[in-house]
Coordinates of C-alpha atoms in Angstrom, one line a residue:
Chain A
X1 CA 0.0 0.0 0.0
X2 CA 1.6 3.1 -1.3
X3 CA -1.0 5.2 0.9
X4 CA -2.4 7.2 -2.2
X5 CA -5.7 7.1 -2.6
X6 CA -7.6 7.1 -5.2
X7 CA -11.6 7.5 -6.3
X8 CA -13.3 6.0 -8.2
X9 CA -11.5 2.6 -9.1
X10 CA -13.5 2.4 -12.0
X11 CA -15.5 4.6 -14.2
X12 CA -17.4 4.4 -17.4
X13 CA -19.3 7.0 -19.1
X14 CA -20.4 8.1 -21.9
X15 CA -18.8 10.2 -25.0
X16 CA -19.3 14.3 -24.0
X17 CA -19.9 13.7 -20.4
X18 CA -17.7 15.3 -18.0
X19 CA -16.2 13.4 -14.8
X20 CA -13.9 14.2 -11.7
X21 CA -10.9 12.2 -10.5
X22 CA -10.0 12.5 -7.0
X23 CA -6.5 11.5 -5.2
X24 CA -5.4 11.7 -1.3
X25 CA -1.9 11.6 -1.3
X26 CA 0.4 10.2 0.9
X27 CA 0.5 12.0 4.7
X28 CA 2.9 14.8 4.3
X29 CA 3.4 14.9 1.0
X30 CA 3.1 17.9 -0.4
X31 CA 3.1 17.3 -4.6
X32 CA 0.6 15.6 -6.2
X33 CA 1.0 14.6 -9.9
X34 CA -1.2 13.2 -12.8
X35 CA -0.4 10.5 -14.9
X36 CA -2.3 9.0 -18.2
X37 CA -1.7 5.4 -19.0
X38 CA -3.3 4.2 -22.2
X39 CA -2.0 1.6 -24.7
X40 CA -0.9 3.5 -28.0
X41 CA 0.2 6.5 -25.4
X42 CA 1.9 4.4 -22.6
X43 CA 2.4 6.5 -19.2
X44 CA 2.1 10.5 -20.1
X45 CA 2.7 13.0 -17.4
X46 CA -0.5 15.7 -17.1
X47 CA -0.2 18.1 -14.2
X48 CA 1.8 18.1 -11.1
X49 CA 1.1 20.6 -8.0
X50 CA 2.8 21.8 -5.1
X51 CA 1.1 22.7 -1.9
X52 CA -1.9 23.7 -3.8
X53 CA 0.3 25.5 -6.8
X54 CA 0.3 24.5 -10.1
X55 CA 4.5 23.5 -10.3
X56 CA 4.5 21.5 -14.0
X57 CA 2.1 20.8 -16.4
X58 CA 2.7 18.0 -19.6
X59 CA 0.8 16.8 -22.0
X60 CA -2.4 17.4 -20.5
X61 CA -5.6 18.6 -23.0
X62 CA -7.7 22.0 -22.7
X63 CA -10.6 20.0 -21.9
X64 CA -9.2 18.9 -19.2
X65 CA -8.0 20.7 -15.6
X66 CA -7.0 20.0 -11.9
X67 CA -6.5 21.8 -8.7
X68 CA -5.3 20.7 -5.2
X69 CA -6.9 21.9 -2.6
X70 CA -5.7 23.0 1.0
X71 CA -6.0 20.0 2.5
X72 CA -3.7 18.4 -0.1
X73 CA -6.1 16.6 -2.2
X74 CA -6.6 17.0 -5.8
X75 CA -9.1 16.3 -8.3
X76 CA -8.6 15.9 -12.0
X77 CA -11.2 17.0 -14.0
X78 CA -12.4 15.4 -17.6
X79 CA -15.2 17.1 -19.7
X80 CA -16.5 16.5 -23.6
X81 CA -14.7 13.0 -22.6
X82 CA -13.8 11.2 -26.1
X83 CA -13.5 7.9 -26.8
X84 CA -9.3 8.0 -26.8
X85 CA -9.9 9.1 -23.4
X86 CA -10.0 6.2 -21.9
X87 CA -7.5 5.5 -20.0
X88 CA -5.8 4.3 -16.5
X89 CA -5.1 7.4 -14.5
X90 CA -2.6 7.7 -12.0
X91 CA -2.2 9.9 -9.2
X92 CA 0.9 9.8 -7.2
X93 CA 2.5 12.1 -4.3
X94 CA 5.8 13.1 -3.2
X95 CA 7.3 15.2 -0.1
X96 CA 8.7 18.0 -2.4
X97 CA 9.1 18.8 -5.8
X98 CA 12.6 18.3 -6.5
X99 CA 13.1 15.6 -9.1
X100 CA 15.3 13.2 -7.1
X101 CA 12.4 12.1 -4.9
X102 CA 10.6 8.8 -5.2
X103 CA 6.8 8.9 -6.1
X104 CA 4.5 7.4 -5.3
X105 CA 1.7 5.8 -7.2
X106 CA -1.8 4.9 -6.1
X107 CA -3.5 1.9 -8.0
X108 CA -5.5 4.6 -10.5
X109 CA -8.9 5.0 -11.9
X110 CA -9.7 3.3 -15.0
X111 CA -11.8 5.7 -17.2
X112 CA -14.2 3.6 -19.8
X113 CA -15.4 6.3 -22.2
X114 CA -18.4 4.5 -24.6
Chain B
X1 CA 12.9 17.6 -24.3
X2 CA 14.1 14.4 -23.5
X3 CA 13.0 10.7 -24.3
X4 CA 13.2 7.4 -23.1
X5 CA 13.5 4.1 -24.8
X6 CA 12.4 0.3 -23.6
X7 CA 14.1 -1.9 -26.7
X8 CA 12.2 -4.8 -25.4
X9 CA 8.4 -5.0 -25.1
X10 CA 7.9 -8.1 -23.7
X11 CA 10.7 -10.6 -22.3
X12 CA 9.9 -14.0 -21.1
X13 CA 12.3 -15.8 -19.0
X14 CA 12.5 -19.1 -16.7
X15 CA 12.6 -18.9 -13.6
X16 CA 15.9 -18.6 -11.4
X17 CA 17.2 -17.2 -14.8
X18 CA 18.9 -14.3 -14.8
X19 CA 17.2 -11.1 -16.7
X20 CA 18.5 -8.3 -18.6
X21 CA 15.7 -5.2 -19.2
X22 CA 17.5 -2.6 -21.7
X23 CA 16.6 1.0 -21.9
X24 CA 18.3 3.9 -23.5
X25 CA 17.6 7.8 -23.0
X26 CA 18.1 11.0 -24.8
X27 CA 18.1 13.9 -23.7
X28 CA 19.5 17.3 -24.2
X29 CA 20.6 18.3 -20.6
X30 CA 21.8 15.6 -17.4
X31 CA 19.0 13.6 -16.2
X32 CA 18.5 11.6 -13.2
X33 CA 17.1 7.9 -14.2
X34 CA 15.0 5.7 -12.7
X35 CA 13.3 2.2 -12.7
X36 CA 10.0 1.5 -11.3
X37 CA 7.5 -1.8 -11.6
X38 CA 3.7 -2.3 -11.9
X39 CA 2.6 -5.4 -10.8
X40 CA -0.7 -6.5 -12.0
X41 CA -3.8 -3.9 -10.8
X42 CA -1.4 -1.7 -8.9
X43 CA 0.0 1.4 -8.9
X44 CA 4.3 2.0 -9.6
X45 CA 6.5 1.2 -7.0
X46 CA 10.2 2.7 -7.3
X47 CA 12.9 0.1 -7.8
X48 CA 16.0 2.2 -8.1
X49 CA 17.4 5.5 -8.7
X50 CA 20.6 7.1 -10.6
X51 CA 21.2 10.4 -9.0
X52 CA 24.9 10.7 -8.9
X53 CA 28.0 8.5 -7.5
X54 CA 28.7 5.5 -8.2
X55 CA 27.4 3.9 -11.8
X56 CA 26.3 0.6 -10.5
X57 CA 23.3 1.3 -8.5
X58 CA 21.1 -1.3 -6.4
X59 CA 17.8 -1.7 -5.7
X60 CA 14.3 -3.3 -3.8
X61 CA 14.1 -7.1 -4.5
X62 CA 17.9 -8.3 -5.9
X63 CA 18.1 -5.4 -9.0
X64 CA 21.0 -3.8 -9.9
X65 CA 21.0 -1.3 -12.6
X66 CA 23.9 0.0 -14.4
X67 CA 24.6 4.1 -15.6
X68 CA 26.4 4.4 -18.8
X69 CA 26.5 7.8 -19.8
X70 CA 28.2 7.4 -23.2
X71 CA 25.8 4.7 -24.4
X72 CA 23.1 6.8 -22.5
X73 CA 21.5 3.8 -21.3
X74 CA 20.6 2.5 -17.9
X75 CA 20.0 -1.8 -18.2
X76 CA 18.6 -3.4 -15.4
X77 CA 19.5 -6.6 -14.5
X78 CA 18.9 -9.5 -11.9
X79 CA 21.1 -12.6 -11.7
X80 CA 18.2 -14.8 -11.0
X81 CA 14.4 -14.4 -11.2
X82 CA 11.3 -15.2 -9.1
X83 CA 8.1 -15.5 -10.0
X84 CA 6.9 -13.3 -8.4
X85 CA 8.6 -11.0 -10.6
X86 CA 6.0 -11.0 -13.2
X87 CA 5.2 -7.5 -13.7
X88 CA 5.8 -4.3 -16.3
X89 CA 9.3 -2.7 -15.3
X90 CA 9.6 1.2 -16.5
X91 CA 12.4 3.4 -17.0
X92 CA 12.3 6.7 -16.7
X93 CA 14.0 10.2 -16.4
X94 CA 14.0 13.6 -15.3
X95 CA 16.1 16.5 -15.8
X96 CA 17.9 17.7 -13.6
X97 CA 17.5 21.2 -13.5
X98 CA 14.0 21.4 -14.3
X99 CA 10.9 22.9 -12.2
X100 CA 9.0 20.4 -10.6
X101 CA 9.6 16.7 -10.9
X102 CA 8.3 15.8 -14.2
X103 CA 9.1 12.2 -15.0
X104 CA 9.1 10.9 -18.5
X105 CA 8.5 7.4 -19.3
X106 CA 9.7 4.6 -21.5
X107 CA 7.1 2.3 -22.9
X108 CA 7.8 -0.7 -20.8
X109 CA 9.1 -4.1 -20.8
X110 CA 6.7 -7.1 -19.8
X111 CA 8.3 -9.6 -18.1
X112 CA 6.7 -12.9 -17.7
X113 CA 8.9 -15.7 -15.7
X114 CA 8.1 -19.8 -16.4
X115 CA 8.4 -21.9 -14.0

């Protein structure tokens, strides 16, 4: 148990619906980061944050957004999902930002877009 | 912008074998490497890290991985394998000097050990 949590599991909705993503991380870990695994894509960083600041952002489409909130958490928003949307997202969580630290991954959401 | 590259999608070996994973990077500025797993429904787990020091770098569960800056590539290896080792095993980088800790990906090696 990597202690990232993350809701729902499982999703699967339709095409043009719009869905939310949500991630605990780890206790005192301060950056949260976004993470797209699909099969033609592989693993694509979206968005990472930093105690509720937006730090780095990747590949990640208009139509979608996140925030994290004060309490840490963060939510990853989808809307006018498509059908190459679906995907396994990761959230993971680190103490700080700098790139020598270890993340660490939850078990994702699996997005079914139909 | 830098890339990373898994030369192997899918390696089957026996098990108490030993395995050989190869990946190769490119990038344009140092980067710090990394290999993590994903064992079936899970999350990533980190396995190792090259941050500096010495080129031969150990890791969680008997893996060694080796730092080659000419070749740019970072193998992982592990003299002999358990079953339990049946997983997808990433490499992956980050530059060094960059804002925030953005980690880019290879596409993955399968590895599936026969008893």
């Amino acid at each position: 148990d990597s202690g990232v949590t993350q809701t729902p599991k499982h999703l699967i909705t339709a095409t043009g619906q719009r869905v939310t993503l949500r991630c605990s991380p780890r206790s005192g870990d301060l950056s949260v980061y976004w993470y797209q695994q699909s099969l033609d894509q592989g693993l694509q960083f979206l968005i990472q944050y930093y105690n509720g600041e937006e730090r780095a952002k990747g590949n990640i489409l208009e139509r979608f957004s996140a925030q994290q909130f004060p309490d840490l958490h963060s939510e990853l928003n989808l809307s006018s999902l498509e059908l190459g949307d679906s995907a396994l997202y990761f959230c993971a969580s680190s103490v700080q930002d700098a790139n020598t630290g270890e993340l660490f991954f939850g078990e994702g959401s699996r997005l079914t877009v139909l | 912008a830098q890339s990373v590259t898994q030369l192997d999608s899918q390696v089957p070996v026996f098990e108490e074998a030993p395995v050989e994973l190869r990946c190769n990077y490119s990038s344009s500025v140092s980067v710090y490497l990394f290999w993590y797993v994903q064992y079936p429904n899970q999350g990533l787990q980190l396995l190792l890290k090259y941050l500096s020091g010495s080129t031969l770098v150990k890791g969680i569960n008997g893996f060694e991985a080796e730092f080659n800056k000419s070749q740019t590539s970072f193998h992982l290896r592990k003299p002999s394998v358990h079953i339990s080792d049946t997983a997808e095993y990433f490499c992956a980088c980050s530059m060094i000097k960059a804002a925030g800790n953005k980690l880019t990906f290879g596409g993955g090696t399968r590895v599936l050990v026969k008893p």
